[in-house]
Amino acid sequence: MFHPLRVSEVEQLTDDSVAVTFAVPPELRETFRHTPGQHLALRRRSAGGEEVRRTYSICSPAAPEGEDPVLRVGIRLVDGGEFSTYALKELVVGDTVEVMEPMGRFLLPPRPGHFAAVVGGSGITPVLSMASTLLAREPEARFCLIRSDRTAASTMFLEEVADLKDRFPDRFQLVTVLSREEQQSGLPSGRLDQERLTALLPALLPVADVDGWYLCGPFGLVIGAERALRGMGVERGRIHQEIFHVDDGSAPAAARTASAPAPAHATLTATLDGRSGTWPVQEGESLLETVLRSRSDAPYACKGGVCGTCRAFVVTGEVRMDRNYALESEETDAGYVLACQSHPVTPEVELDFDR
Ligand code: FES
Protein backbone atom coordinates (compact mmCIF):
# COMPACT_ATOMS: atom_id res chain seq x y z
CA MET A 1 0.00 0.00 0.00
CA PHE A 2 1.26 3.47 -0.90
CA HIS A 3 1.54 6.30 1.63
CA PRO A 4 2.12 9.97 0.79
CA LEU A 5 5.42 11.01 2.41
CA ARG A 6 6.99 14.45 2.51
CA VAL A 7 10.48 14.90 1.08
CA SER A 8 12.67 16.27 3.86
CA GLU A 9 16.00 16.41 2.01
CA VAL A 10 17.35 16.14 -1.52
CA GLU A 11 21.10 15.86 -1.69
CA GLN A 12 23.09 15.89 -4.91
CA LEU A 13 25.57 12.98 -4.78
CA THR A 14 27.11 13.17 -8.25
CA ASP A 15 26.19 14.90 -11.52
CA ASP A 16 23.66 12.19 -12.20
CA SER A 17 22.48 10.99 -8.80
CA VAL A 18 20.70 12.23 -5.68
CA ALA A 19 19.80 10.92 -2.25
CA VAL A 20 16.21 11.64 -1.25
CA THR A 21 15.07 11.50 2.38
CA PHE A 22 11.42 11.12 3.37
CA ALA A 23 9.87 12.28 6.63
CA VAL A 24 8.05 9.39 8.33
CA PRO A 25 5.07 10.48 10.47
CA PRO A 26 4.88 8.83 13.92
CA GLU A 27 1.87 6.66 12.99
CA LEU A 28 3.84 5.07 10.11
CA ARG A 29 7.04 4.49 12.06
CA GLU A 30 6.65 0.71 12.21
CA THR A 31 5.38 0.46 8.62
CA PHE A 32 8.57 2.06 7.36
CA ARG A 33 11.07 0.28 9.61
CA HIS A 34 13.38 -1.48 7.15
CA THR A 35 15.83 -4.34 7.16
CA PRO A 36 19.17 -3.42 5.52
CA GLY A 37 19.01 -4.27 1.81
CA GLN A 38 15.33 -3.48 1.24
CA HIS A 39 13.91 -1.06 -1.30
CA LEU A 40 10.95 1.28 -1.66
CA ALA A 41 8.55 1.50 -4.58
CA LEU A 42 7.80 5.14 -5.41
CA ARG A 43 4.83 6.27 -7.47
CA ARG A 44 3.85 9.44 -9.26
CA ARG A 45 1.39 10.49 -11.91
CA SER A 46 2.91 12.06 -14.98
CA ALA A 47 1.44 15.22 -16.53
CA GLY A 48 -0.55 12.98 -18.89
CA GLY A 49 -2.13 11.18 -15.92
CA GLU A 50 -0.13 8.01 -16.40
CA GLU A 51 1.15 6.22 -13.34
CA VAL A 52 4.92 5.71 -13.09
CA ARG A 53 6.43 3.41 -10.47
CA ARG A 54 10.07 2.72 -9.73
CA THR A 55 11.90 0.98 -6.91
CA TYR A 56 14.92 2.48 -5.20
CA SER A 57 17.05 0.92 -2.50
CA ILE A 58 17.27 2.40 0.96
CA CYS A 59 20.79 3.61 1.75
CA SER A 60 20.27 4.72 5.36
CA PRO A 61 21.13 2.42 8.26
CA ALA A 62 18.21 0.55 9.84
CA ALA A 63 17.01 2.23 13.03
CA PRO A 64 17.18 0.13 16.19
CA GLU A 65 13.90 -0.58 17.90
CA GLY A 66 12.52 2.47 19.69
CA GLU A 67 14.29 4.91 17.37
CA ASP A 68 12.67 6.72 14.45
CA PRO A 69 13.47 5.17 11.07
CA VAL A 70 15.41 7.32 8.60
CA LEU A 71 14.22 6.66 5.06
CA ARG A 72 16.77 7.73 2.48
CA VAL A 73 17.05 6.30 -1.03
CA GLY A 74 19.68 6.69 -3.74
CA ILE A 75 18.45 7.58 -7.24
CA ARG A 76 20.65 7.58 -10.33
CA LEU A 77 19.54 9.13 -13.57
CA VAL A 78 18.65 6.55 -16.20
CA ASP A 79 18.60 7.67 -19.84
CA GLY A 80 14.98 8.38 -20.67
CA GLY A 81 13.89 7.27 -17.20
CA GLU A 82 10.79 9.24 -16.31
CA PHE A 83 10.99 8.87 -12.54
CA SER A 84 14.73 9.42 -12.20
CA THR A 85 14.55 12.51 -14.45
CA TYR A 86 11.77 13.89 -12.24
CA ALA A 87 13.78 13.10 -9.08
CA LEU A 88 16.91 14.81 -10.36
CA LYS A 89 15.38 17.80 -12.10
CA GLU A 90 12.17 18.62 -10.25
CA LEU A 91 11.93 17.08 -6.81
CA VAL A 92 12.46 19.54 -3.94
CA VAL A 93 12.09 19.53 -0.17
CA GLY A 94 8.43 19.79 0.81
CA ASP A 95 7.14 17.77 -2.18
CA THR A 96 5.04 14.71 -1.49
CA VAL A 97 5.79 11.33 -3.06
CA GLU A 98 3.73 8.17 -2.75
CA VAL A 99 5.87 5.49 -1.12
CA MET A 100 5.18 1.78 -0.53
CA GLU A 101 6.43 0.10 2.64
CA PRO A 102 9.96 -1.42 2.43
CA MET A 103 10.14 -4.67 0.46
CA GLY A 104 12.69 -7.09 -0.94
CA ARG A 105 14.56 -10.18 0.14
CA PHE A 106 18.12 -9.05 -0.54
CA LEU A 107 18.77 -8.72 3.17
CA LEU A 108 21.52 -8.58 5.74
CA PRO A 109 19.96 -8.28 9.19
CA PRO A 110 22.82 -7.51 11.61
CA ARG A 111 24.48 -10.65 12.99
CA PRO A 112 28.02 -11.59 13.95
CA GLY A 113 30.24 -12.78 11.12
CA HIS A 114 32.36 -11.79 8.16
CA PHE A 115 30.47 -10.43 5.16
CA ALA A 116 31.51 -9.16 1.76
CA ALA A 117 29.89 -7.33 -1.12
CA VAL A 118 30.75 -6.84 -4.77
CA VAL A 119 28.85 -3.87 -6.17
CA GLY A 120 28.80 -1.84 -9.36
CA GLY A 121 27.51 1.73 -9.78
CA SER A 122 24.28 2.39 -7.89
CA GLY A 123 24.47 -1.17 -6.52
CA ILE A 124 26.24 0.46 -3.56
CA THR A 125 22.90 1.81 -2.30
CA PRO A 126 21.45 -1.21 -0.39
CA VAL A 127 24.93 -2.38 0.57
CA LEU A 128 25.66 0.96 2.26
CA SER A 129 22.66 0.34 4.52
CA MET A 130 23.86 -3.21 5.20
CA ALA A 131 27.46 -2.27 6.04
CA SER A 132 26.63 0.77 8.17
CA THR A 133 23.96 -1.08 10.18
CA LEU A 134 26.08 -4.18 10.64
CA LEU A 135 29.26 -2.39 11.75
CA ALA A 136 27.41 -0.11 14.18
CA ARG A 137 25.36 -2.88 15.78
CA GLU A 138 27.66 -5.91 15.79
CA PRO A 139 30.99 -5.15 17.47
CA GLU A 140 32.61 -8.32 16.14
CA ALA A 141 31.26 -8.27 12.59
CA ARG A 142 33.48 -7.44 9.61
CA PHE A 143 32.58 -6.19 6.16
CA CYS A 144 34.60 -6.10 2.94
CA LEU A 145 33.28 -3.87 0.16
CA ILE A 146 34.55 -4.26 -3.38
CA ARG A 147 33.01 -1.56 -5.50
CA SER A 148 33.40 -0.54 -9.10
CA ASP A 149 32.38 2.56 -10.96
CA ARG A 150 33.40 4.48 -14.04
CA THR A 151 35.28 7.37 -12.41
CA ALA A 152 35.69 8.81 -8.91
CA ALA A 153 33.41 11.71 -9.91
CA SER A 154 30.60 9.33 -10.88
CA THR A 155 30.85 7.27 -7.67
CA MET A 156 27.80 7.54 -5.38
CA PHE A 157 28.12 7.81 -1.59
CA LEU A 158 31.89 8.45 -1.63
CA GLU A 159 31.70 10.38 1.64
CA GLU A 160 29.50 7.88 3.46
CA VAL A 161 31.79 5.02 2.51
CA ALA A 162 34.90 7.00 3.53
CA ASP A 163 33.18 7.69 6.83
CA LEU A 164 32.75 3.95 7.46
CA LYS A 165 36.46 3.52 6.82
CA ASP A 166 37.24 6.19 9.44
CA ARG A 167 34.81 4.85 12.02
CA PHE A 168 35.64 1.15 11.64
CA PRO A 169 39.24 0.99 10.34
CA ASP A 170 39.82 -2.56 11.60
CA ARG A 171 36.51 -4.07 10.57
CA PHE A 172 35.71 -2.38 7.27
CA GLN A 173 37.79 -3.17 4.22
CA LEU A 174 37.29 -1.14 1.05
CA VAL A 175 38.52 -1.81 -2.46
CA THR A 176 37.53 0.55 -5.27
CA VAL A 177 38.01 -0.31 -8.91
CA LEU A 178 37.48 2.42 -11.50
CA SER A 179 36.87 1.27 -15.03
CA ARG A 180 37.74 4.51 -16.84
CA GLU A 181 40.32 6.13 -14.65
CA GLU A 182 43.77 5.36 -13.33
CA GLN A 183 43.87 5.31 -9.56
CA GLN A 184 46.55 5.53 -6.90
CA SER A 185 45.79 2.24 -5.18
CA GLY A 186 47.89 0.28 -7.63
CA LEU A 187 44.84 -1.50 -9.00
CA PRO A 188 44.71 -1.29 -12.77
CA SER A 189 41.63 0.30 -14.31
CA GLY A 190 39.09 -1.79 -16.21
CA ARG A 191 35.90 -3.67 -15.57
CA LEU A 192 35.34 -6.08 -12.69
CA ASP A 193 34.55 -9.31 -14.45
CA GLN A 194 34.68 -12.98 -13.52
CA GLU A 195 38.34 -13.38 -14.44
CA ARG A 196 39.44 -10.32 -12.54
CA LEU A 197 37.43 -11.22 -9.44
CA THR A 198 38.81 -14.76 -9.48
CA ALA A 199 42.30 -13.29 -9.25
CA LEU A 200 41.43 -10.44 -6.89
CA LEU A 201 39.18 -11.97 -4.20
CA PRO A 202 41.56 -14.59 -2.70
CA ALA A 203 44.23 -11.88 -2.40
CA LEU A 204 41.84 -9.69 -0.41
CA LEU A 205 40.15 -12.00 2.07
CA PRO A 206 39.73 -15.64 3.05
CA VAL A 207 36.97 -16.41 0.54
CA ALA A 208 35.83 -19.67 2.17
CA ASP A 209 35.38 -18.04 5.60
CA VAL A 210 32.96 -15.34 4.44
CA ASP A 211 29.50 -15.96 5.91
CA GLY A 212 27.56 -14.08 3.27
CA TRP A 213 28.33 -12.56 -0.13
CA TYR A 214 26.16 -9.71 -1.43
CA LEU A 215 26.30 -8.94 -5.14
CA CYS A 216 24.48 -5.91 -6.47
CA GLY A 217 24.54 -3.87 -9.66
CA PRO A 218 24.28 -4.41 -13.39
CA PHE A 219 23.53 -7.90 -14.68
CA GLY A 220 27.02 -8.58 -16.11
CA LEU A 221 28.81 -7.71 -12.87
CA VAL A 222 26.49 -9.73 -10.64
CA ILE A 223 26.63 -12.83 -12.83
CA GLY A 224 30.42 -12.52 -13.25
CA ALA A 225 30.87 -12.27 -9.47
CA GLU A 226 28.56 -15.20 -8.85
CA ARG A 227 30.47 -17.37 -11.31
CA ALA A 228 33.79 -16.36 -9.77
CA LEU A 229 32.55 -17.28 -6.28
CA ARG A 230 30.99 -20.55 -7.39
CA GLY A 231 34.25 -21.34 -9.19
CA MET A 232 36.05 -20.92 -5.85
CA GLY A 233 33.70 -23.36 -4.17
CA VAL A 234 31.41 -20.88 -2.35
CA GLU A 235 28.02 -22.51 -1.67
CA ARG A 236 24.99 -21.11 -3.45
CA GLY A 237 23.27 -20.41 -0.11
CA ARG A 238 25.96 -17.91 0.90
CA ILE A 239 25.55 -15.82 -2.23
CA HIS A 240 22.80 -13.19 -2.33
CA GLN A 241 22.22 -11.05 -5.33
CA GLU A 242 20.18 -8.16 -6.62
CA ILE A 243 20.30 -7.06 -10.22
CA PHE A 244 19.67 -3.39 -10.92
CA HIS A 245 19.77 -3.08 -14.67
CA VAL A 246 19.13 -5.59 -17.35
CA ASP A 247 19.97 -4.72 -20.88
CA ASP A 248 17.15 -6.36 -22.86
CA GLY A 249 19.50 -7.34 -25.65
CA SER A 250 21.55 -9.40 -23.24
CA ALA A 251 18.66 -11.14 -21.47
CA PRO A 252 20.26 -14.43 -20.66
CA ALA A 253 18.69 -17.80 -21.31
CA ALA A 254 19.29 -18.72 -17.66
CA ALA A 255 16.83 -16.06 -16.55
CA ARG A 256 14.08 -17.33 -18.78
CA THR A 257 11.92 -20.26 -17.90
CA ALA A 258 11.07 -22.87 -20.50
CA SER A 259 8.25 -21.84 -22.75
CA ALA A 260 5.12 -23.94 -22.69
CA PRO A 261 1.99 -23.69 -24.82
CA ALA A 262 -0.73 -21.44 -23.43
CA PRO A 263 -4.25 -22.82 -23.05
CA ALA A 264 -6.90 -21.29 -25.33
CA HIS A 265 -8.89 -19.98 -22.36
CA ALA A 266 -7.59 -19.57 -18.85
CA THR A 267 -8.99 -18.16 -15.64
CA LEU A 268 -7.08 -16.72 -12.75
CA THR A 269 -8.14 -16.71 -9.13
CA ALA A 270 -6.06 -14.41 -6.96
CA THR A 271 -6.03 -13.56 -3.28
CA LEU A 272 -4.77 -10.15 -2.30
CA ASP A 273 -5.08 -8.59 1.14
CA GLY A 274 -7.43 -11.39 2.18
CA ARG A 275 -9.88 -10.83 -0.69
CA SER A 276 -10.19 -13.18 -3.66
CA GLY A 277 -11.50 -12.77 -7.19
CA THR A 278 -11.64 -14.84 -10.38
CA TRP A 279 -11.12 -13.34 -13.83
CA PRO A 280 -10.49 -14.54 -17.40
CA VAL A 281 -6.91 -14.11 -18.61
CA GLN A 282 -6.82 -12.19 -21.87
CA GLU A 283 -4.53 -13.32 -24.63
CA GLY A 284 -0.93 -12.28 -24.18
CA GLU A 285 -1.38 -10.47 -20.89
CA SER A 286 0.59 -11.28 -17.76
CA LEU A 287 -1.21 -12.53 -14.67
CA LEU A 288 -0.37 -9.22 -12.99
CA GLU A 289 -2.23 -7.38 -15.75
CA THR A 290 -5.22 -9.71 -15.30
CA VAL A 291 -5.35 -8.84 -11.60
CA LEU A 292 -4.75 -5.12 -12.19
CA ARG A 293 -7.83 -4.83 -14.43
CA SER A 294 -9.99 -5.37 -11.32
CA ARG A 295 -7.65 -4.75 -8.41
CA SER A 296 -5.56 -1.61 -8.76
CA ASP A 297 -3.94 -2.41 -5.41
CA ALA A 298 -2.00 -5.39 -6.83
CA PRO A 299 1.68 -4.93 -5.90
CA TYR A 300 4.18 -4.14 -8.64
CA ALA A 301 6.92 -1.68 -9.47
CA CYS A 302 9.19 -2.53 -12.40
CA LYS A 303 6.97 -4.87 -14.45
CA GLY A 304 10.28 -6.17 -15.80
CA GLY A 305 11.05 -9.21 -13.65
CA VAL A 306 13.73 -7.32 -11.69
CA CYS A 307 12.34 -5.92 -8.43
CA GLY A 308 10.33 -8.87 -7.03
CA THR A 309 7.47 -6.64 -5.77
CA CYS A 310 4.85 -8.73 -7.63
CA ARG A 311 5.90 -12.05 -6.05
CA ALA A 312 2.99 -14.45 -5.58
CA PHE A 313 2.55 -18.06 -4.55
CA VAL A 314 1.04 -20.51 -7.06
CA VAL A 315 -1.68 -22.34 -5.11
CA THR A 316 -3.02 -24.40 -8.02
CA GLY A 317 -2.19 -24.77 -11.69
CA GLU A 318 0.99 -24.01 -13.51
CA VAL A 319 2.49 -20.86 -15.00
CA ARG A 320 5.51 -19.97 -17.09
CA MET A 321 7.59 -16.86 -16.55
CA ASP A 322 9.10 -14.81 -19.37
CA ARG A 323 12.07 -13.84 -17.26
CA ASN A 324 13.14 -13.78 -13.65
CA TYR A 325 15.94 -11.72 -12.22
CA ALA A 326 14.41 -11.36 -8.78
CA LEU A 327 13.58 -14.73 -7.27
CA GLU A 328 16.16 -17.17 -5.99
CA SER A 329 15.89 -20.80 -7.10
CA GLU A 330 14.71 -21.76 -3.57
CA GLU A 331 11.75 -19.42 -4.00
CA THR A 332 10.75 -20.71 -7.44
CA ASP A 333 11.20 -24.29 -6.19
CA ALA A 334 8.89 -23.45 -3.28
CA GLY A 335 6.20 -22.30 -5.74
CA TYR A 336 6.71 -18.51 -5.96
CA VAL A 337 6.52 -16.65 -9.25
CA LEU A 338 6.68 -13.06 -10.49
CA ALA A 339 3.14 -12.19 -11.52
CA CYS A 340 4.35 -9.54 -13.98
CA GLN A 341 6.22 -12.22 -15.94
CA SER A 342 3.75 -15.10 -15.55
CA HIS A 343 1.38 -16.61 -18.09
CA PRO A 344 -0.95 -19.56 -17.54
CA VAL A 345 0.05 -23.02 -18.70
CA THR A 346 -3.01 -24.75 -17.24
CA PRO A 347 -6.61 -23.55 -17.85
CA GLU A 348 -6.98 -22.61 -14.19
CA VAL A 349 -4.42 -20.87 -12.05
CA GLU A 350 -4.69 -19.66 -8.49
CA LEU A 351 -2.23 -17.13 -7.06
CA ASP A 352 -1.85 -15.93 -3.50
CA PHE A 353 -0.15 -12.54 -3.08
CA ASP A 354 -0.45 -12.67 0.71
CA ARG A 355 1.84 -15.63 1.43
S1 FES B 1 6.92 -5.82 -10.80
FE1 FES B 1 9.06 -5.97 -10.57
S2 FES B 1 9.40 -8.10 -10.80
FE2 FES B 1 7.28 -7.90 -11.23
PDB file of C-alpha atoms in Angstrom, residues 110-113 133-143 168 170-172:
ATOM      1  CA  PRO A 110      22.815  -7.513  11.608  1.00  0.00           C
ATOM      2  CA  ARG A 111      24.480 -10.654  12.986  1.00  0.00           C
ATOM      3  CA  PRO A 112      28.024 -11.585  13.947  1.00  0.00           C
ATOM      4  CA  GLY A 113      30.238 -12.782  11.117  1.00  0.00           C
ATOM      5  CA  THR A 133      23.963  -1.076  10.182  1.00  0.00           C
ATOM      6  CA  LEU A 134      26.077  -4.180  10.644  1.00  0.00           C
ATOM      7  CA  LEU A 135      29.256  -2.393  11.752  1.00  0.00           C
ATOM      8  CA  ALA A 136      27.409  -0.106  14.175  1.00  0.00           C
ATOM      9  CA  ARG A 137      25.359  -2.875  15.777  1.00  0.00           C
ATOM     10  CA  GLU A 138      27.665  -5.906  15.789  1.00  0.00           C
ATOM     11  CA  PRO A 139      30.992  -5.148  17.472  1.00  0.00           C
ATOM     12  CA  GLU A 140      32.610  -8.324  16.141  1.00  0.00           C
ATOM     13  CA  ALA A 141      31.264  -8.268  12.585  1.00  0.00           C
ATOM     14  CA  ARG A 142      33.476  -7.444   9.614  1.00  0.00           C
ATOM     15  CA  PHE A 143      32.581  -6.194   6.160  1.00  0.00           C
ATOM     16  CA  PHE A 168      35.642   1.153  11.644  1.00  0.00           C
ATOM     17  CA  ASP A 170      39.817  -2.564  11.600  1.00  0.00           C
ATOM     18  CA  ARG A 171      36.513  -4.075  10.572  1.00  0.00           C
ATOM     19  CA  PHE A 172      35.709  -2.377   7.271  1.00  0.00           C
TER      20      PHE A 172
END
